[in-house]
């Protein structure tokens, strides 16, 4: 099984690739809309700020092919920032329109409600 990991400029690609290889899957890094369209299994990783990540995706013409991949019911996973981008709206660092795959908002945790506990990342 080949897993395609999308490089849009804001991801920990080698870590994700090594994880899939460690469990016996072929993992390739892709960058273009055409590669997303032809991917059997797609991974959307991410590290950084959600607004910047969405801007990178959209500037590279990747939003449509990602949404098409998901709509066709092909295997897909968003990791970290990749999962956040799937929401309808994200409020980290301002308000950003997400990809709209998952209904709801991705909001920053209220520090006052964490009772002084650090949230793992």
PDB file of C-alpha atoms in Angstrom:
ATOM      1  CA  UNK A   1       0.000   0.000   0.000  1.00  0.00           C
ATOM      2  CA  UNK A   2       1.342   3.425  -0.959  1.00  0.00           C
ATOM      3  CA  UNK A   3       0.584   6.426   1.223  1.00  0.00           C
ATOM      4  CA  UNK A   4       0.998   9.903  -0.288  1.00  0.00           C
ATOM      5  CA  UNK A   5       2.130  12.620   2.133  1.00  0.00           C
ATOM      6  CA  UNK A   6       1.374  16.143   0.943  1.00  0.00           C
ATOM      7  CA  UNK A   7       4.195  18.689   1.073  1.00  0.00           C
ATOM      8  CA  UNK A   8       2.688  22.176   0.894  1.00  0.00           C
ATOM      9  CA  UNK A   9       5.556  23.833   2.750  1.00  0.00           C
ATOM     10  CA  UNK A  10       4.509  23.469   6.406  1.00  0.00           C
ATOM     11  CA  UNK A  11       4.925  19.892   7.555  1.00  0.00           C
ATOM     12  CA  UNK A  12       7.215  17.449   9.332  1.00  0.00           C
ATOM     13  CA  UNK A  13       7.409  15.243   6.249  1.00  0.00           C
ATOM     14  CA  UNK A  14      10.237  12.874   7.132  1.00  0.00           C
ATOM     15  CA  UNK A  15       8.788  12.062  10.559  1.00  0.00           C
ATOM     16  CA  UNK A  16       5.442  11.166   9.010  1.00  0.00           C
ATOM     17  CA  UNK A  17       7.084   9.231   6.180  1.00  0.00           C
ATOM     18  CA  UNK A  18       9.244   7.227   8.605  1.00  0.00           C
ATOM     19  CA  UNK A  19       6.199   6.400  10.749  1.00  0.00           C
ATOM     20  CA  UNK A  20       4.343   4.869   7.798  1.00  0.00           C
ATOM     21  CA  UNK A  21       7.441   3.009   6.645  1.00  0.00           C
ATOM     22  CA  UNK A  22       7.976   1.642  10.163  1.00  0.00           C
ATOM     23  CA  UNK A  23       4.612  -0.127   9.963  1.00  0.00           C
ATOM     24  CA  UNK A  24       5.318  -1.554   6.520  1.00  0.00           C
ATOM     25  CA  UNK A  25       3.790   0.947   4.092  1.00  0.00           C
ATOM     26  CA  UNK A  26       5.404   2.619   1.113  1.00  0.00           C
ATOM     27  CA  UNK A  27       5.260   6.369   1.711  1.00  0.00           C
ATOM     28  CA  UNK A  28       5.973   9.009  -0.891  1.00  0.00           C
ATOM     29  CA  UNK A  29       6.029  12.767  -0.606  1.00  0.00           C
ATOM     30  CA  UNK A  30       3.918  14.620  -3.166  1.00  0.00           C
ATOM     31  CA  UNK A  31       3.587  18.311  -3.992  1.00  0.00           C
ATOM     32  CA  UNK A  32       1.246  18.927  -6.942  1.00  0.00           C
ATOM     33  CA  UNK A  33      -2.528  19.030  -7.432  1.00  0.00           C
ATOM     34  CA  UNK A  34      -2.211  16.252 -10.038  1.00  0.00           C
ATOM     35  CA  UNK A  35      -0.411  14.022  -7.539  1.00  0.00           C
ATOM     36  CA  UNK A  36      -3.165  14.650  -4.979  1.00  0.00           C
ATOM     37  CA  UNK A  37      -5.786  13.738  -7.586  1.00  0.00           C
ATOM     38  CA  UNK A  38      -4.062  10.437  -8.344  1.00  0.00           C
ATOM     39  CA  UNK A  39      -3.249   9.555  -4.703  1.00  0.00           C
ATOM     40  CA  UNK A  40      -4.864   6.386  -3.380  1.00  0.00           C
ATOM     41  CA  UNK A  41      -4.282   7.314   0.278  1.00  0.00           C
ATOM     42  CA  UNK A  42      -3.579  10.892   1.304  1.00  0.00           C
ATOM     43  CA  UNK A  43      -1.975  12.320   4.443  1.00  0.00           C
ATOM     44  CA  UNK A  44      -2.180  16.033   5.253  1.00  0.00           C
ATOM     45  CA  UNK A  45       0.392  16.752   7.979  1.00  0.00           C
ATOM     46  CA  UNK A  46       1.204  20.168   9.347  1.00  0.00           C
ATOM     47  CA  UNK A  47       3.250  22.255  11.737  1.00  0.00           C
ATOM     48  CA  UNK A  48       2.790  25.969  12.383  1.00  0.00           C
ATOM     49  CA  UNK A  49      -0.050  28.476  12.211  1.00  0.00           C
ATOM     50  CA  UNK A  50      -3.324  27.439  10.614  1.00  0.00           C
ATOM     51  CA  UNK A  51      -3.800  30.704   8.685  1.00  0.00           C
ATOM     52  CA  UNK A  52      -0.404  30.376   7.032  1.00  0.00           C
ATOM     53  CA  UNK A  53      -0.993  26.702   6.247  1.00  0.00           C
ATOM     54  CA  UNK A  54      -4.358  27.380   4.598  1.00  0.00           C
ATOM     55  CA  UNK A  55      -2.803  30.211   2.576  1.00  0.00           C
ATOM     56  CA  UNK A  56      -0.018  27.880   1.379  1.00  0.00           C
ATOM     57  CA  UNK A  57      -2.528  25.181   0.367  1.00  0.00           C
ATOM     58  CA  UNK A  58      -4.731  27.610  -1.514  1.00  0.00           C
ATOM     59  CA  UNK A  59      -1.858  29.411  -3.254  1.00  0.00           C
ATOM     60  CA  UNK A  60      -0.637  26.076  -4.618  1.00  0.00           C
ATOM     61  CA  UNK A  61      -4.070  25.048  -5.899  1.00  0.00           C
ATOM     62  CA  UNK A  62      -4.310  22.112  -3.489  1.00  0.00           C
ATOM     63  CA  UNK A  63      -7.630  22.833  -1.748  1.00  0.00           C
ATOM     64  CA  UNK A  64      -9.851  21.536  -4.574  1.00  0.00           C
ATOM     65  CA  UNK A  65      -7.958  18.279  -5.129  1.00  0.00           C
ATOM     66  CA  UNK A  66      -7.883  17.570  -1.358  1.00  0.00           C
ATOM     67  CA  UNK A  67     -11.639  18.123  -1.043  1.00  0.00           C
ATOM     68  CA  UNK A  68     -12.252  15.992  -4.137  1.00  0.00           C
ATOM     69  CA  UNK A  69     -10.131  13.171  -2.684  1.00  0.00           C
ATOM     70  CA  UNK A  70     -12.147  13.229   0.546  1.00  0.00           C
ATOM     71  CA  UNK A  71     -15.516  13.506  -1.269  1.00  0.00           C
ATOM     72  CA  UNK A  72     -14.692  10.368  -3.260  1.00  0.00           C
ATOM     73  CA  UNK A  73     -14.308   8.472   0.008  1.00  0.00           C
ATOM     74  CA  UNK A  74     -10.639   7.718  -0.515  1.00  0.00           C
ATOM     75  CA  UNK A  75      -8.546   7.083   2.621  1.00  0.00           C
ATOM     76  CA  UNK A  76      -7.425  10.368   4.169  1.00  0.00           C
ATOM     77  CA  UNK A  77      -5.940  11.541   7.450  1.00  0.00           C
ATOM     78  CA  UNK A  78      -5.037  14.976   8.730  1.00  0.00           C
ATOM     79  CA  UNK A  79      -2.276  15.079  11.329  1.00  0.00           C
ATOM     80  CA  UNK A  80      -1.990  17.945  13.814  1.00  0.00           C
ATOM     81  CA  UNK A  81      -2.366  21.153  11.783  1.00  0.00           C
ATOM     82  CA  UNK A  82      -3.693  19.035   8.908  1.00  0.00           C
ATOM     83  CA  UNK A  83      -6.647  18.008  11.086  1.00  0.00           C
ATOM     84  CA  UNK A  84      -7.266  21.587  12.257  1.00  0.00           C
ATOM     85  CA  UNK A  85      -7.534  22.782   8.657  1.00  0.00           C
ATOM     86  CA  UNK A  86     -10.422  20.348   8.063  1.00  0.00           C
ATOM     87  CA  UNK A  87     -12.731  22.390  10.319  1.00  0.00           C
ATOM     88  CA  UNK A  88     -15.122  25.021   8.953  1.00  0.00           C
ATOM     89  CA  UNK A  89     -13.389  27.827  10.812  1.00  0.00           C
ATOM     90  CA  UNK A  90     -10.168  28.241  12.783  1.00  0.00           C
ATOM     91  CA  UNK A  91      -9.569  31.071  15.232  1.00  0.00           C
ATOM     92  CA  UNK A  92      -5.872  30.674  16.014  1.00  0.00           C
ATOM     93  CA  UNK A  93      -4.075  33.911  15.137  1.00  0.00           C
ATOM     94  CA  UNK A  94      -7.236  35.522  13.749  1.00  0.00           C
ATOM     95  CA  UNK A  95     -10.260  34.058  12.023  1.00  0.00           C
ATOM     96  CA  UNK A  96      -9.662  31.763   9.049  1.00  0.00           C
ATOM     97  CA  UNK A  97     -12.021  29.830   6.792  1.00  0.00           C
ATOM     98  CA  UNK A  98     -11.043  26.179   7.023  1.00  0.00           C
ATOM     99  CA  UNK A  99     -11.593  23.463   4.429  1.00  0.00           C
ATOM    100  CA  UNK A 100     -15.083  22.789   5.803  1.00  0.00           C
ATOM    101  CA  UNK A 101     -14.844  18.998   5.890  1.00  0.00           C
ATOM    102  CA  UNK A 102     -15.661  18.832   9.615  1.00  0.00           C
ATOM    103  CA  UNK A 103     -18.508  20.975  10.959  1.00  0.00           C
ATOM    104  CA  UNK A 104     -17.474  23.342  13.711  1.00  0.00           C
ATOM    105  CA  UNK A 105     -14.699  25.632  14.791  1.00  0.00           C
ATOM    106  CA  UNK A 106     -11.139  24.931  15.828  1.00  0.00           C
ATOM    107  CA  UNK A 107     -10.467  27.297  18.729  1.00  0.00           C
ATOM    108  CA  UNK A 108      -7.532  27.926  20.989  1.00  0.00           C
ATOM    109  CA  UNK A 109      -7.899  26.371  24.443  1.00  0.00           C
ATOM    110  CA  UNK A 110      -8.727  28.900  27.142  1.00  0.00           C
ATOM    111  CA  UNK A 111      -5.699  28.972  29.459  1.00  0.00           C
ATOM    112  CA  UNK A 112      -7.930  29.873  32.423  1.00  0.00           C
ATOM    113  CA  UNK A 113      -9.842  26.610  31.976  1.00  0.00           C
ATOM    114  CA  UNK A 114      -6.768  24.353  31.904  1.00  0.00           C
ATOM    115  CA  UNK A 115      -6.245  24.769  35.666  1.00  0.00           C
ATOM    116  CA  UNK A 116      -2.543  25.396  35.133  1.00  0.00           C
ATOM    117  CA  UNK A 117      -2.024  22.118  33.287  1.00  0.00           C
ATOM    118  CA  UNK A 118       0.113  22.100  30.180  1.00  0.00           C
ATOM    119  CA  UNK A 119      -1.572  20.692  27.107  1.00  0.00           C
ATOM    120  CA  UNK A 120       0.591  18.108  25.382  1.00  0.00           C
ATOM    121  CA  UNK A 121       1.451  18.650  21.755  1.00  0.00           C
TER     122      UNK A 121
END
